[in-house]
CSV table of C-alpha atoms in Angstrom, one decimal:
chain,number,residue,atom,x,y,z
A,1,UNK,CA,-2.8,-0.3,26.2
A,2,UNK,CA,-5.2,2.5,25.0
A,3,UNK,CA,-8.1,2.3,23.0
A,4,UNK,CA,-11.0,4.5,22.8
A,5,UNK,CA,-12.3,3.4,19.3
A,6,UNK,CA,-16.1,3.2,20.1
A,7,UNK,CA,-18.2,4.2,22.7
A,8,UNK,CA,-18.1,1.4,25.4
A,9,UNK,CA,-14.6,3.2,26.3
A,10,UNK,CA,-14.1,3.9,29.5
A,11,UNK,CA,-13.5,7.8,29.5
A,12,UNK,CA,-10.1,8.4,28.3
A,13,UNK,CA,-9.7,5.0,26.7
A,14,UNK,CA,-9.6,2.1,27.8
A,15,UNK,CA,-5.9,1.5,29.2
A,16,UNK,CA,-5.9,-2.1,31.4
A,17,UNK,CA,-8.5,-3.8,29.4
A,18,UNK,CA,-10.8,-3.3,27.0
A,19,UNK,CA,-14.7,-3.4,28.0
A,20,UNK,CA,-15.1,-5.4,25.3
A,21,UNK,CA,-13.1,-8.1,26.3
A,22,UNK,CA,-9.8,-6.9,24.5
A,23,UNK,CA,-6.6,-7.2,26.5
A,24,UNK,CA,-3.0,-5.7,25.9
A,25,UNK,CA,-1.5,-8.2,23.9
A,26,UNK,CA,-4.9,-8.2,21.4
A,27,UNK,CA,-4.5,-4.5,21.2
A,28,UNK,CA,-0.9,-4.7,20.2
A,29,UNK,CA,-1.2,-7.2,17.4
A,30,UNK,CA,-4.2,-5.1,15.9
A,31,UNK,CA,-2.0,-1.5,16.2
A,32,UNK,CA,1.2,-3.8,14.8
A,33,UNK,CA,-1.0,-4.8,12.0
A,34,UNK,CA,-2.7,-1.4,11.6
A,35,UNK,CA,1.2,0.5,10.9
A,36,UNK,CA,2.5,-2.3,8.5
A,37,UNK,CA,-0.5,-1.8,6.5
A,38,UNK,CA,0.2,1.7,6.6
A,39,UNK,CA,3.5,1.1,5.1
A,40,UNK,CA,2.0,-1.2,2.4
A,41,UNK,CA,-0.6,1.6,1.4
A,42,UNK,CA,2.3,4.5,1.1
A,43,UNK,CA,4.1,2.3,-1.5
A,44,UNK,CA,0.8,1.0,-3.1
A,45,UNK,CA,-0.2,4.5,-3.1
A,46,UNK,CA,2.7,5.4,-5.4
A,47,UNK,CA,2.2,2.2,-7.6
A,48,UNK,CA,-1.3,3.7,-8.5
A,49,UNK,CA,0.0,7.0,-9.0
A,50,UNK,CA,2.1,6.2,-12.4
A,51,UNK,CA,-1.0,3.7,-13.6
A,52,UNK,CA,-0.3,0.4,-11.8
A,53,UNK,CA,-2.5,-1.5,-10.1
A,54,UNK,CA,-2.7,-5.6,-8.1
A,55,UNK,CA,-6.2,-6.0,-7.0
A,56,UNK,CA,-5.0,-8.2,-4.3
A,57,UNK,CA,-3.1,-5.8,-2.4
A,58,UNK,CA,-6.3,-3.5,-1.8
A,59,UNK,CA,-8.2,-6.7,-1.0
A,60,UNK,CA,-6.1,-7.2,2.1
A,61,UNK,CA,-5.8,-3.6,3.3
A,62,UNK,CA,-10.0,-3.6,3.2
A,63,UNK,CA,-9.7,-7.4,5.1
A,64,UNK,CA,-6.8,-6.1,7.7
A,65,UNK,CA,-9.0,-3.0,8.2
A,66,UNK,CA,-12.0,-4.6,9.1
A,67,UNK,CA,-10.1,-7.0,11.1
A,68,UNK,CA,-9.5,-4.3,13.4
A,69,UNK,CA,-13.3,-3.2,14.0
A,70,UNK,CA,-14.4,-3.2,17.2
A,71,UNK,CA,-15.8,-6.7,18.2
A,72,UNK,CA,-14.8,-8.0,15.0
A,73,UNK,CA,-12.0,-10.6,15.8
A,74,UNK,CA,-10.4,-11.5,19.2
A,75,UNK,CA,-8.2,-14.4,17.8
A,76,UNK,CA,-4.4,-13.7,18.8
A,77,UNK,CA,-3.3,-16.2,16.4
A,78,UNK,CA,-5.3,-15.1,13.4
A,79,UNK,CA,-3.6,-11.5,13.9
A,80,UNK,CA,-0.4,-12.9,14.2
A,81,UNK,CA,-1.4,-14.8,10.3
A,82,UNK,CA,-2.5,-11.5,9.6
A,83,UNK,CA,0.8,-9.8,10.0
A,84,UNK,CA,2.8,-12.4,8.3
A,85,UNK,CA,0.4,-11.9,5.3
A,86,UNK,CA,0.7,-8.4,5.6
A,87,UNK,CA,4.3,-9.4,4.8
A,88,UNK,CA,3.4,-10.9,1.9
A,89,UNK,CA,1.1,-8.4,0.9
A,90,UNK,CA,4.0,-5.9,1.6
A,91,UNK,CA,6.3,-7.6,-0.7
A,92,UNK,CA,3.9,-7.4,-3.2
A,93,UNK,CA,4.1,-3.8,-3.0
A,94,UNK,CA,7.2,-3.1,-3.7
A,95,UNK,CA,7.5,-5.5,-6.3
A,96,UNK,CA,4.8,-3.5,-8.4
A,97,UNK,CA,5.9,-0.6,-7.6
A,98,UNK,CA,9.5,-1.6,-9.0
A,99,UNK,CA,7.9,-2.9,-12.0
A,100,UNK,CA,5.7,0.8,-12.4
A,101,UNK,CA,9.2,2.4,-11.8
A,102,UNK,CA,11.0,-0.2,-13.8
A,103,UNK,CA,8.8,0.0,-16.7
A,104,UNK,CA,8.0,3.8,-16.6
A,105,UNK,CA,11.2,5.3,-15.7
A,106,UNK,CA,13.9,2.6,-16.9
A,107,UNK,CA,16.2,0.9,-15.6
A,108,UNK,CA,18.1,2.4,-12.5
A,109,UNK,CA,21.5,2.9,-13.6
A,110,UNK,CA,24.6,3.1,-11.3
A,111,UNK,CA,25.3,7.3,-11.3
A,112,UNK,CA,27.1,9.4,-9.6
A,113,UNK,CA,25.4,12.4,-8.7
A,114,UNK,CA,26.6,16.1,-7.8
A,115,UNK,CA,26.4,17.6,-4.4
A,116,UNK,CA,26.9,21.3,-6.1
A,117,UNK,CA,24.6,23.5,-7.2
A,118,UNK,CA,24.3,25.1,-10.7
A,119,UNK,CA,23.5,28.6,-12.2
A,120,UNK,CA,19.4,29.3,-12.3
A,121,UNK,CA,16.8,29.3,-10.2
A,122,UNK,CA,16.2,26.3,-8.0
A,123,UNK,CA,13.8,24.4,-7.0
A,124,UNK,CA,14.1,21.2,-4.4
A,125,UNK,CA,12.0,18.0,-4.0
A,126,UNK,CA,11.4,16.0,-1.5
A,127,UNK,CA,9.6,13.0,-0.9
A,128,UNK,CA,9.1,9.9,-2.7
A,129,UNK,CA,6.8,10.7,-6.0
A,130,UNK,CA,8.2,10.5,-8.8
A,131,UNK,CA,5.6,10.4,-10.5
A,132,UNK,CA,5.8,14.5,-9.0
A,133,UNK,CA,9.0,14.7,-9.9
A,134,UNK,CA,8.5,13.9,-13.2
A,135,UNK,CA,5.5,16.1,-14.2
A,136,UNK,CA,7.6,18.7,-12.9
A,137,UNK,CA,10.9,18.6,-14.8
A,138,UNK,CA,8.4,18.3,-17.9
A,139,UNK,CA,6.7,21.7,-17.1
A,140,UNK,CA,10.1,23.1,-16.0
A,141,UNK,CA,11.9,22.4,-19.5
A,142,UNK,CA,13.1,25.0,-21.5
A,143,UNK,CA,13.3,28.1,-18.7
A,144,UNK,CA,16.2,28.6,-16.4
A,145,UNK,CA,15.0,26.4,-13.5
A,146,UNK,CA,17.2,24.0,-12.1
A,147,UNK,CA,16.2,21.3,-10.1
A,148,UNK,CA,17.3,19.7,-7.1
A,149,UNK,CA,16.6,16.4,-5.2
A,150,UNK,CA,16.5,16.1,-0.9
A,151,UNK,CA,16.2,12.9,1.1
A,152,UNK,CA,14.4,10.2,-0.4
A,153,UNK,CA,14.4,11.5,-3.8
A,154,UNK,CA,18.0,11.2,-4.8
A,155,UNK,CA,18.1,7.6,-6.6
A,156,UNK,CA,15.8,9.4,-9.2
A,157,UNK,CA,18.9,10.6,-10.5
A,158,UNK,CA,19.8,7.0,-11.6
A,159,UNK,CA,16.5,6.5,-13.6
A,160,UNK,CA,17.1,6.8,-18.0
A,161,UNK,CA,13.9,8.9,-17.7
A,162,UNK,CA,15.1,11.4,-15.7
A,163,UNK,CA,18.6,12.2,-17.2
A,164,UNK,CA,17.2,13.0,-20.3
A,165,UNK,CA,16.2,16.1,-18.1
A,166,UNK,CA,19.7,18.5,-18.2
A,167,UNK,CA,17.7,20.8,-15.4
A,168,UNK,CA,17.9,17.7,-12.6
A,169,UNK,CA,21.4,18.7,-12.1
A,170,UNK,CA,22.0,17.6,-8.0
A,171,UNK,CA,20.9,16.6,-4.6
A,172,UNK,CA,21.1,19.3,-2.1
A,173,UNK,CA,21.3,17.6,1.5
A,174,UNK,CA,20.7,14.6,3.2
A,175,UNK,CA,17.8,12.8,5.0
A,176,UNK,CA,14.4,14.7,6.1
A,177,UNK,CA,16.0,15.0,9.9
A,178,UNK,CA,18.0,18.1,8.5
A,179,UNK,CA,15.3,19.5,6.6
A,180,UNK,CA,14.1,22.8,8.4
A,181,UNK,CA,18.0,24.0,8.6
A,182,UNK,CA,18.7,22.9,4.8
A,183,UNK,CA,15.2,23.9,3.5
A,184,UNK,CA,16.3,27.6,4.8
A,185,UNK,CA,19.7,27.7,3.4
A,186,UNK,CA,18.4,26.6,-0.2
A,187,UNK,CA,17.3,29.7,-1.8
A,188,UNK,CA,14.6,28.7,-4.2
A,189,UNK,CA,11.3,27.1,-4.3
A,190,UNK,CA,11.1,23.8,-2.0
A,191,UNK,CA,8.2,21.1,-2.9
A,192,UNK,CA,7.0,18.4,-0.7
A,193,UNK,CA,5.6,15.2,-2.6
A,194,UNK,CA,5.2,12.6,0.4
A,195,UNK,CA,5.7,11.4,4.3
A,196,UNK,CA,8.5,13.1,5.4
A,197,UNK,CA,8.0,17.2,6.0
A,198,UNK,CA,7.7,19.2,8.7
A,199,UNK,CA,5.4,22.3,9.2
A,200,UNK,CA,8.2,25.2,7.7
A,201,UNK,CA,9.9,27.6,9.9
A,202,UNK,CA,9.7,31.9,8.5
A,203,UNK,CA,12.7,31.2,7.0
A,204,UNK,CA,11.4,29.4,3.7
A,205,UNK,CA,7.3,29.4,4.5
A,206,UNK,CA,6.9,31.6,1.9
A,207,UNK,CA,8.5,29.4,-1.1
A,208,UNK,CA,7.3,26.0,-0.1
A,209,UNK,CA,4.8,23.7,-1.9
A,210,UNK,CA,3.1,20.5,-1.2
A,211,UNK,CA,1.5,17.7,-4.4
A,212,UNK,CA,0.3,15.0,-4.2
A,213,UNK,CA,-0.6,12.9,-0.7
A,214,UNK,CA,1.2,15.7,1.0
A,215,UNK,CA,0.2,18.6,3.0
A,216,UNK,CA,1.2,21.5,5.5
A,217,UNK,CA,-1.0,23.7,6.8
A,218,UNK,CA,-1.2,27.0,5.4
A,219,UNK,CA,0.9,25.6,2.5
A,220,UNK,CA,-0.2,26.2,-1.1
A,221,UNK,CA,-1.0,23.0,-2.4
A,222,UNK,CA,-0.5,21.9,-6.2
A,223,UNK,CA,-3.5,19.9,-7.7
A,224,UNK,CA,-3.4,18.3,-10.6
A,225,UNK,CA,0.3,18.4,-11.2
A,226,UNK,CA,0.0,21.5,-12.6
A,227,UNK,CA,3.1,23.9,-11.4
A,228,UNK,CA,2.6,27.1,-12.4
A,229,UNK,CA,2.2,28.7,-9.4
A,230,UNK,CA,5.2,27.2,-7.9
A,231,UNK,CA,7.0,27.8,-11.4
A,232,UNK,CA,6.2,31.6,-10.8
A,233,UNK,CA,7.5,31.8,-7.3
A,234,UNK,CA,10.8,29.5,-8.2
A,235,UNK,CA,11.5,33.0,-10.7
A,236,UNK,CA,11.0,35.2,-8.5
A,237,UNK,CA,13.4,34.3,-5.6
A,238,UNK,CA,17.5,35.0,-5.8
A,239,UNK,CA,19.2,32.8,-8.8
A,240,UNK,CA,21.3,30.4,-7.6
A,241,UNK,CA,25.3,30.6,-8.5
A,242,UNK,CA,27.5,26.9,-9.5
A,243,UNK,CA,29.6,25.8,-6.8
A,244,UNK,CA,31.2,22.5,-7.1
A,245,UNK,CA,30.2,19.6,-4.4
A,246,UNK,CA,31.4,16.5,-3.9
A,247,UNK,CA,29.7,13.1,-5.5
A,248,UNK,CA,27.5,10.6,-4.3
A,249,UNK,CA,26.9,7.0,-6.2
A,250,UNK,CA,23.4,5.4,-6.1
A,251,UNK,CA,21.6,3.8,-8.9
A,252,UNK,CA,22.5,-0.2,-8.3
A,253,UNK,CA,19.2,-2.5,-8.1
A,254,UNK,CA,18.8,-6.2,-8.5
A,255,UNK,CA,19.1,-6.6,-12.5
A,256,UNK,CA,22.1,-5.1,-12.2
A,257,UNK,CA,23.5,-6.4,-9.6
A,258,UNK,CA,22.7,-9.6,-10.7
A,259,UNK,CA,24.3,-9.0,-14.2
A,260,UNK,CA,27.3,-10.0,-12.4
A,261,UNK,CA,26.3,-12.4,-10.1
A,262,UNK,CA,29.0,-14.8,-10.8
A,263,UNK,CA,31.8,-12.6,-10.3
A,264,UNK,CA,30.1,-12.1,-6.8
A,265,UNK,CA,29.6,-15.9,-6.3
A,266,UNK,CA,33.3,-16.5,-7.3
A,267,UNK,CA,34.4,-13.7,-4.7
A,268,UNK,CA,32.2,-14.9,-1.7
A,269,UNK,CA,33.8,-18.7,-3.0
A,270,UNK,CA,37.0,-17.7,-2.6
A,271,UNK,CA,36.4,-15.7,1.0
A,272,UNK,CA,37.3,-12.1,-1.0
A,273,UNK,CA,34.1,-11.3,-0.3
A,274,UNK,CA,33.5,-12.4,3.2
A,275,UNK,CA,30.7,-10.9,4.7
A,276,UNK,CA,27.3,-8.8,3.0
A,277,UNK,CA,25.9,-6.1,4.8
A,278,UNK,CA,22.4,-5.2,4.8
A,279,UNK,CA,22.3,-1.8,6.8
A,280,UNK,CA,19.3,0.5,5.5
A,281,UNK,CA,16.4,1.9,7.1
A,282,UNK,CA,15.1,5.2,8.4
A,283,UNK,CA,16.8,8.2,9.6
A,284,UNK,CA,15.5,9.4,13.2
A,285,UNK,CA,16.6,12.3,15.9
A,286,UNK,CA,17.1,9.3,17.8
A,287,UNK,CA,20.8,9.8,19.6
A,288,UNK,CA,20.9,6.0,19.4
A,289,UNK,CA,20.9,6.4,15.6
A,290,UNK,CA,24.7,6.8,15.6
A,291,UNK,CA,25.3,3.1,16.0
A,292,UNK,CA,24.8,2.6,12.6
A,293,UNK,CA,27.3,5.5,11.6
A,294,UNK,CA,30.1,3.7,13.8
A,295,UNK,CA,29.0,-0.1,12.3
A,296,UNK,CA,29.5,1.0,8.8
A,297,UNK,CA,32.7,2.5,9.6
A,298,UNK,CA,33.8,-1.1,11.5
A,299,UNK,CA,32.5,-3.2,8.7
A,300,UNK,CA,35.8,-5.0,7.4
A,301,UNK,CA,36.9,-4.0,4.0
A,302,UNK,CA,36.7,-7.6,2.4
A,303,UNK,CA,32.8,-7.3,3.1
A,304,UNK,CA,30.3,-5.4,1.2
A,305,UNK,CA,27.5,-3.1,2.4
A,306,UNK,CA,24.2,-3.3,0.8
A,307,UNK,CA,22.2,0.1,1.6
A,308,UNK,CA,18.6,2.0,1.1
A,309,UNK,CA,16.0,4.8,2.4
A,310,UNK,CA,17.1,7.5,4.1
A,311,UNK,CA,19.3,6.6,6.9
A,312,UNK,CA,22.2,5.8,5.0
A,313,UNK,CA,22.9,9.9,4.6
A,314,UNK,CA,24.7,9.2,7.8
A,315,UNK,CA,27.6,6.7,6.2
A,316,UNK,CA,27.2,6.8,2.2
A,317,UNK,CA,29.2,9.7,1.5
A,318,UNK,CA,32.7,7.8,3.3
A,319,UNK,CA,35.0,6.4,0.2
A,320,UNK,CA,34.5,2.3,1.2
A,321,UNK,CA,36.7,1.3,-2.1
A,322,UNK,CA,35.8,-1.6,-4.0
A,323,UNK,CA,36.3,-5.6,-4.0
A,324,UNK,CA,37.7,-5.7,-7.8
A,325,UNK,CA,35.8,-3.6,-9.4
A,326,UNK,CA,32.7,-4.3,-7.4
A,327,UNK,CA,32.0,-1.2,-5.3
A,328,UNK,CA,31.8,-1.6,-1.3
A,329,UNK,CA,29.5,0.4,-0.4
A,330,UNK,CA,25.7,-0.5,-3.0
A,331,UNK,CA,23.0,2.6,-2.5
A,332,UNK,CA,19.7,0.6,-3.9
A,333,UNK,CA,17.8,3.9,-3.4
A,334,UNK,CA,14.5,4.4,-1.3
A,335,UNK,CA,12.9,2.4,1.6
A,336,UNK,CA,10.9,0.4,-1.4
A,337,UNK,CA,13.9,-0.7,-3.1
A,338,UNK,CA,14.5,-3.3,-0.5
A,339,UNK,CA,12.3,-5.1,-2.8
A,340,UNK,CA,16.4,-5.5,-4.8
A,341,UNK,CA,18.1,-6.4,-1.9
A,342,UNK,CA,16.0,-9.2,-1.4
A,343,UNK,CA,16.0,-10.5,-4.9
A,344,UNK,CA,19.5,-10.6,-4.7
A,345,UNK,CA,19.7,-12.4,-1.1
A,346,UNK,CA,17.5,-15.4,-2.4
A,347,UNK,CA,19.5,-15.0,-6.3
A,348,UNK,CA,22.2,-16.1,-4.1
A,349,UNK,CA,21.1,-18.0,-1.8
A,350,UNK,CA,20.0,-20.5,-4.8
A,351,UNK,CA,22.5,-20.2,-7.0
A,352,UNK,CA,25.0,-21.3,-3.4
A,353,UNK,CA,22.6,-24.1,-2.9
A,354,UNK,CA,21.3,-23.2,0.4
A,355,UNK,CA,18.7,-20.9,2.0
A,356,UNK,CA,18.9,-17.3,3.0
A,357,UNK,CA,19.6,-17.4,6.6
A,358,UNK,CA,22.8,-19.5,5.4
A,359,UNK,CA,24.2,-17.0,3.7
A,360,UNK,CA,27.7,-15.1,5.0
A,361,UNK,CA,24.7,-12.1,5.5
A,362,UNK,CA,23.3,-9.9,8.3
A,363,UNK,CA,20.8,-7.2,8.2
A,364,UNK,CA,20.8,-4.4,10.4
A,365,UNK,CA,17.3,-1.9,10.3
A,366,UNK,CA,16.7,1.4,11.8
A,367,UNK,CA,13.1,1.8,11.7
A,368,UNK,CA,11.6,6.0,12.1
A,369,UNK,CA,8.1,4.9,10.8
A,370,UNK,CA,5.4,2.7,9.2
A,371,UNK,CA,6.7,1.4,6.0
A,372,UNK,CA,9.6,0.5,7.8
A,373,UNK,CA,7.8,-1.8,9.7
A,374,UNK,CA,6.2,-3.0,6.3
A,375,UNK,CA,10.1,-3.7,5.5
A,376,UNK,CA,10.4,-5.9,8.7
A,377,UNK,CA,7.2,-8.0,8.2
A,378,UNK,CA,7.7,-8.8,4.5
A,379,UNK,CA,11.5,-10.6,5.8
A,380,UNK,CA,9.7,-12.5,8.8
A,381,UNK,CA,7.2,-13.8,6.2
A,382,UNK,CA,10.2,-14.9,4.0
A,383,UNK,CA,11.4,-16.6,7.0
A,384,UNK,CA,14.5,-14.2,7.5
A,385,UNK,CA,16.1,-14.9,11.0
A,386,UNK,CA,18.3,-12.9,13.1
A,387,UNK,CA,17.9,-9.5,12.2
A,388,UNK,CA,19.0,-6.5,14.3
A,389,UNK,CA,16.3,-3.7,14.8
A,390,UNK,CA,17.1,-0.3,16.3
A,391,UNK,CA,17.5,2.6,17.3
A,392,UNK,CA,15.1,1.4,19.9
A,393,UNK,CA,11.5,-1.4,19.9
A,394,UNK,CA,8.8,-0.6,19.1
A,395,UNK,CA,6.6,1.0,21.2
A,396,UNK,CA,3.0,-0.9,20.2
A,397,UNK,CA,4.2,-4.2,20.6
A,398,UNK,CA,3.4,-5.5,24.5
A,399,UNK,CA,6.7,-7.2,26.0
A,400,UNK,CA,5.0,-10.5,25.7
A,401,UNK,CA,4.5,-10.1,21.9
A,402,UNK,CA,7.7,-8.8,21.3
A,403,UNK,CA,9.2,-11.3,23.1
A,404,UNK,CA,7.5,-14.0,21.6
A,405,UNK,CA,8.8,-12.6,18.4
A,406,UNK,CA,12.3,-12.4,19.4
A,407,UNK,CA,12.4,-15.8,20.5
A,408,UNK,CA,11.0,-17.2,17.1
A,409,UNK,CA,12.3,-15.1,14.7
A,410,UNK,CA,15.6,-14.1,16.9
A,411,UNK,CA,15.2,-10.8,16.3
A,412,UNK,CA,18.0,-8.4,18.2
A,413,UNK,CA,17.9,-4.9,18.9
A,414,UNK,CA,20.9,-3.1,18.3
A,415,UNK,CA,23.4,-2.9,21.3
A,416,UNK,CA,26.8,-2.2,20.9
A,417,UNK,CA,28.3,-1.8,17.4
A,418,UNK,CA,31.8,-3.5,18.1
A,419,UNK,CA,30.4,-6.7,20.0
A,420,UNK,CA,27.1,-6.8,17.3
A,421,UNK,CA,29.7,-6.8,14.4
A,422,UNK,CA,31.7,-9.4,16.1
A,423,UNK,CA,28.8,-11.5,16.3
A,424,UNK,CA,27.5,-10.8,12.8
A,425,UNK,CA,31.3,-12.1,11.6
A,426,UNK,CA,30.7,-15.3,13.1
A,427,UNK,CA,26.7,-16.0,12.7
A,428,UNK,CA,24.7,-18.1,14.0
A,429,UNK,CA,21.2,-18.0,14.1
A,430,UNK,CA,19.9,-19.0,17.8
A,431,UNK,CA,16.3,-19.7,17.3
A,432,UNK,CA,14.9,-21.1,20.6
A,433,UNK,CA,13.2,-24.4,20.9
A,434,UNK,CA,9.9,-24.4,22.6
A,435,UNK,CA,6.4,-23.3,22.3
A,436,UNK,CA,5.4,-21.8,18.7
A,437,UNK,CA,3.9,-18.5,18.5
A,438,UNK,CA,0.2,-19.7,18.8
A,439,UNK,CA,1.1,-21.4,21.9
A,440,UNK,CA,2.9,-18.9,23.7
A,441,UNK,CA,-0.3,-16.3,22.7
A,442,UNK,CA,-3.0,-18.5,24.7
C-alpha cells in the first residue's frame, strides 16, 4: 500500500500499514471506491453540461468522499457496500446522461459514417462533449470549415441533431492511443473536449485547443464555448482536399435495438443466433490488448457482437455480415452507452423468462481507466457473473480483495482468446460456495 494523506505518515507514505490503524486491504477498497467514483463524476459531469441534473448522484460522490477521510471509516464491509452502491450510483449516470443525450440530441440512429476527408479547412474533436461539439458546428455554420470526429466522438455522427450539420462530414482515426501520430498528419485545427489527450508533440502544438474539463499545458484554452480563436487559426492552416475513405456503422442503442426485439428472440429460439458478445471497453498501449483483436475475429458467425468506447477501433472496421438482416457486429458508441447494452441484456433476459447470467451471453472488458471501472461496478451491482476483465488486474485492488471478488462474482481475466471463447460457447458460471464477502474480509 501507500498513503500519505495526512500528517501521521510515516515519511514517504505509509507502505506496510497505516499509522492510523489502516492496513492494505482497507487501503484498496477505499482507492477502488475512490476511481469508480471518478468514472461516475466524468459522465455526471457531462449530464450537467447540456442542463441535466439527479441530486442523488452528487449525494453519494460527497458520502463516498468523505468516506475516504482519514480516520473516518475502518469498516471493510461497509466499503465493499460502498462500491456496490457506487454501482448503482454509476448506473444512474449513464442513464441520465442517455436521457440528456436522448432528449437533447435525438435519437441515435444506425449511420454509416465516412473515413475520407472533404474540401475546406478542418477541424478535429476529440473527447466526449458533445455538448462541445455541438456549440462548435453552430459557430462553424456557414464558412468553409469542415469538421471532423477522433476517438470517442464518432457515434455523434448518429445523433438527428448533428446531421442537420452538412460540415460534420467524417471521423479521421481511431482511438486516443494513435493520437500524437494522427493529430500530426491532420492538417487543421485539433480540439480536445475531455479525458483522453496527451501533451502535443511540435508537429501540431501550434493548432491545438482544449474546452471544457480539458487541459494541456501551454494550450490555449476556449471558455465559454466561444470558438473564435480556434475558428481563426482552423483558416489559417492548408485547406484540406476530398479523398474517399472507407465506412464505419455506429449509431445502434437500446430503443432501437429493441424495436426488433422479437426478431432477435425468434433467432436466439431457433439457435440462428447462438451466442451475444459483449466486447467493449478501453483502448490501452497494453501489448496484451491484442487479445481482444483475435476474439472478435474467432467469434463464430451465427453469434453477434455487441460493442462500445474506444477499444473497439481495433475490430469494428472488419465486414462481420449480418444474421438476416440484423447486422453482426452492433457499435452502441462511447464507454457511457453501456448504459444500452444493458437495457437490452435484462429486455431479454425477461422477455426469455430467465435472468441475465442465463442468457446465451458473455462479456469481455478491457479497462485503460476510471470510468471503466465505473462500467465494471455498475454489472457486479446488477448481479452480473462471469465476466472476463483484461488486458491485465487492476493494480489497487490487494490480491486478497481481488480474490475475494473473483471467487464471488467469478470474475476472469483474460487468458487465451481460443480456450476463453471455447469456454464462453459452453458457459457456465462457477461461483464458489463458501464464505461471503464480509466473512472472507475479517
Amino acid at each position: 500500500m501507500l498513503c500519505n494523506q495526512c500528517s501521521m505518515s510515516l515519511v514517504g507514505g505509509c507502505s506496510i500499514k497505516g499509522v492510523c490503524g489502516k492496513d492494505p486491504d482497507l487501503n484498496a477498497l477505499q482507492e477502488a471506491l475512490l476511481y469508480g467514483i471518478k468514472g461516475t463524476a466524468a459522465y455526471y459531469y457531462h449530464a450537467l453540461e447540456v442542463g441535466y441534473d439527479n441530486k442523488e448522484i452528487g449525494h453519494f460522490l460527497a458520502e463516498a468522499l468523505y468516506s475516504t477521510l482519514t480516520n473516518v471509516n475502518f469498516d471493510k464491509n461497509r466499503f465493499l457496500e460502498l462500491i456496490l452502491e457506487n454501482g448503482r450510483i454509476h448506473l444512474e449516470a449513464m442513464r441520465l446522461l442517455d436521457k440528456a443525450y436522448v432528449e437533447t440530441f435525438g435519437r441515435p440512429e444506425p449511420t454509416w459514417v465516412s473515413t475520407g476527408t472533404e474540401e475546406g479547412y478542418g477541424v478535429l474533436v476529440t473527447g466526449h462533449s458533445y455538448k462541445a461539439l455541438y456549440e462548435l458546428l453552430k459557430q462553424t455554420e456557414g464558412t468553409d470549415i469542415k469538421v471532423y470526429t477522433h476517438a470517442e466522438m464518432f457515434p455523434a455522427h448518429a445523433y438527428p441533431e448533428f446531421k442537420k450539420f452538412d460540415h460534420l462530414v467524417a471521423n479521421w482515426g481511431g482511438s486516443w492511443l494513435h493520437q500524437k501520430k494522427e493529430f500530426a498528419e491532420f492538417p487543421g485545427v485539433i480540439l480536445g473536449t475531455s479525458n483522453c489527450v496527451q501533451q502535443p508533440t511540435k508537429a501540431y502544438a501550434d493548432r491545438i485547443f482544449t474546452v471544457g474539463i480539458a487541459g494541456l499545458e501551454g494550450v490555449p484554452h476556449i471558455r465559454d464555448y466561444n470558438f473564435e480563436p480556434l475558428i481563426k487559426r482552423a483558416l489559417e492552416t492548408p485547406r484540406m482536399k476530398r479523398a474517399e475513405g472507407e465506412k464505419l456503422l455506429t449509431g445502434f442503442h437500446h430503443t432501437n435495438i429493441l424495436d426488433m426485439k422479437d426478431k432477435l428472440i425468434e433467432l436466439i429460439q431457433e439457435g440462428k443466433i447462438r451466442h451475444i458478445f459483449v466486447v467493449g471497453g478501453c483502448d490501452t498501449p497494453d501489448p496484451k490488448m491484442s487479445y481482444y483483436e483475435k476474439l472478435t475475429a474467432m467469434i463464430p458467425e451465427d453469434a453477434i457482437i455487441l460493442s462500445a468506447a474506444c477499444g473497439k477501433f481495433r475490430y469494428n472496421a472488419r465486414d462481420y455480415g449480418t444474421i438476416e438482416g440484423i447486422p453482426r457486429f452492433l457499435d452502441f458508441g462511447q464507454c457511457n452507452n453501456v448504459y444500452s447494452i444493458i437495457e437490452i441484456a435484462i429486455a431479454l433476459a425477461n422477455e426469455l423468462g430467465t435472468d441475465v447470467n442465463s442468457l446465451p451471453l458473455s462479456i469481455v472488458l478491457s479497462w485503460m481507466e476510471q470510468k471503466a471501472i465505473g462500467i465494471l461496478y455498475t454489472l457486479l451491482y446488477l448481479g452480473v457473473k462471469g465476466i472476463y476483465i483484461g488486458p491485465r488486474p487492476p493494480e489497487f485492488l490487494t490480491p486478497r480483495v481481488f480474490e475475494i471478488l473473483r471467487k464471488q462474482f467469478d470474475l476472469r481475466l483474460t487468458s487465451d482468446p481460443e480456450k476463453d471463447l471455447k469456454n464462453m460457447l459452453n458457459k457456465g458460471v462457477k461461483i464458489e460456495e463458501g464464505s461471503t464477502l464480509t466473512e472472507e474480509l475479517n
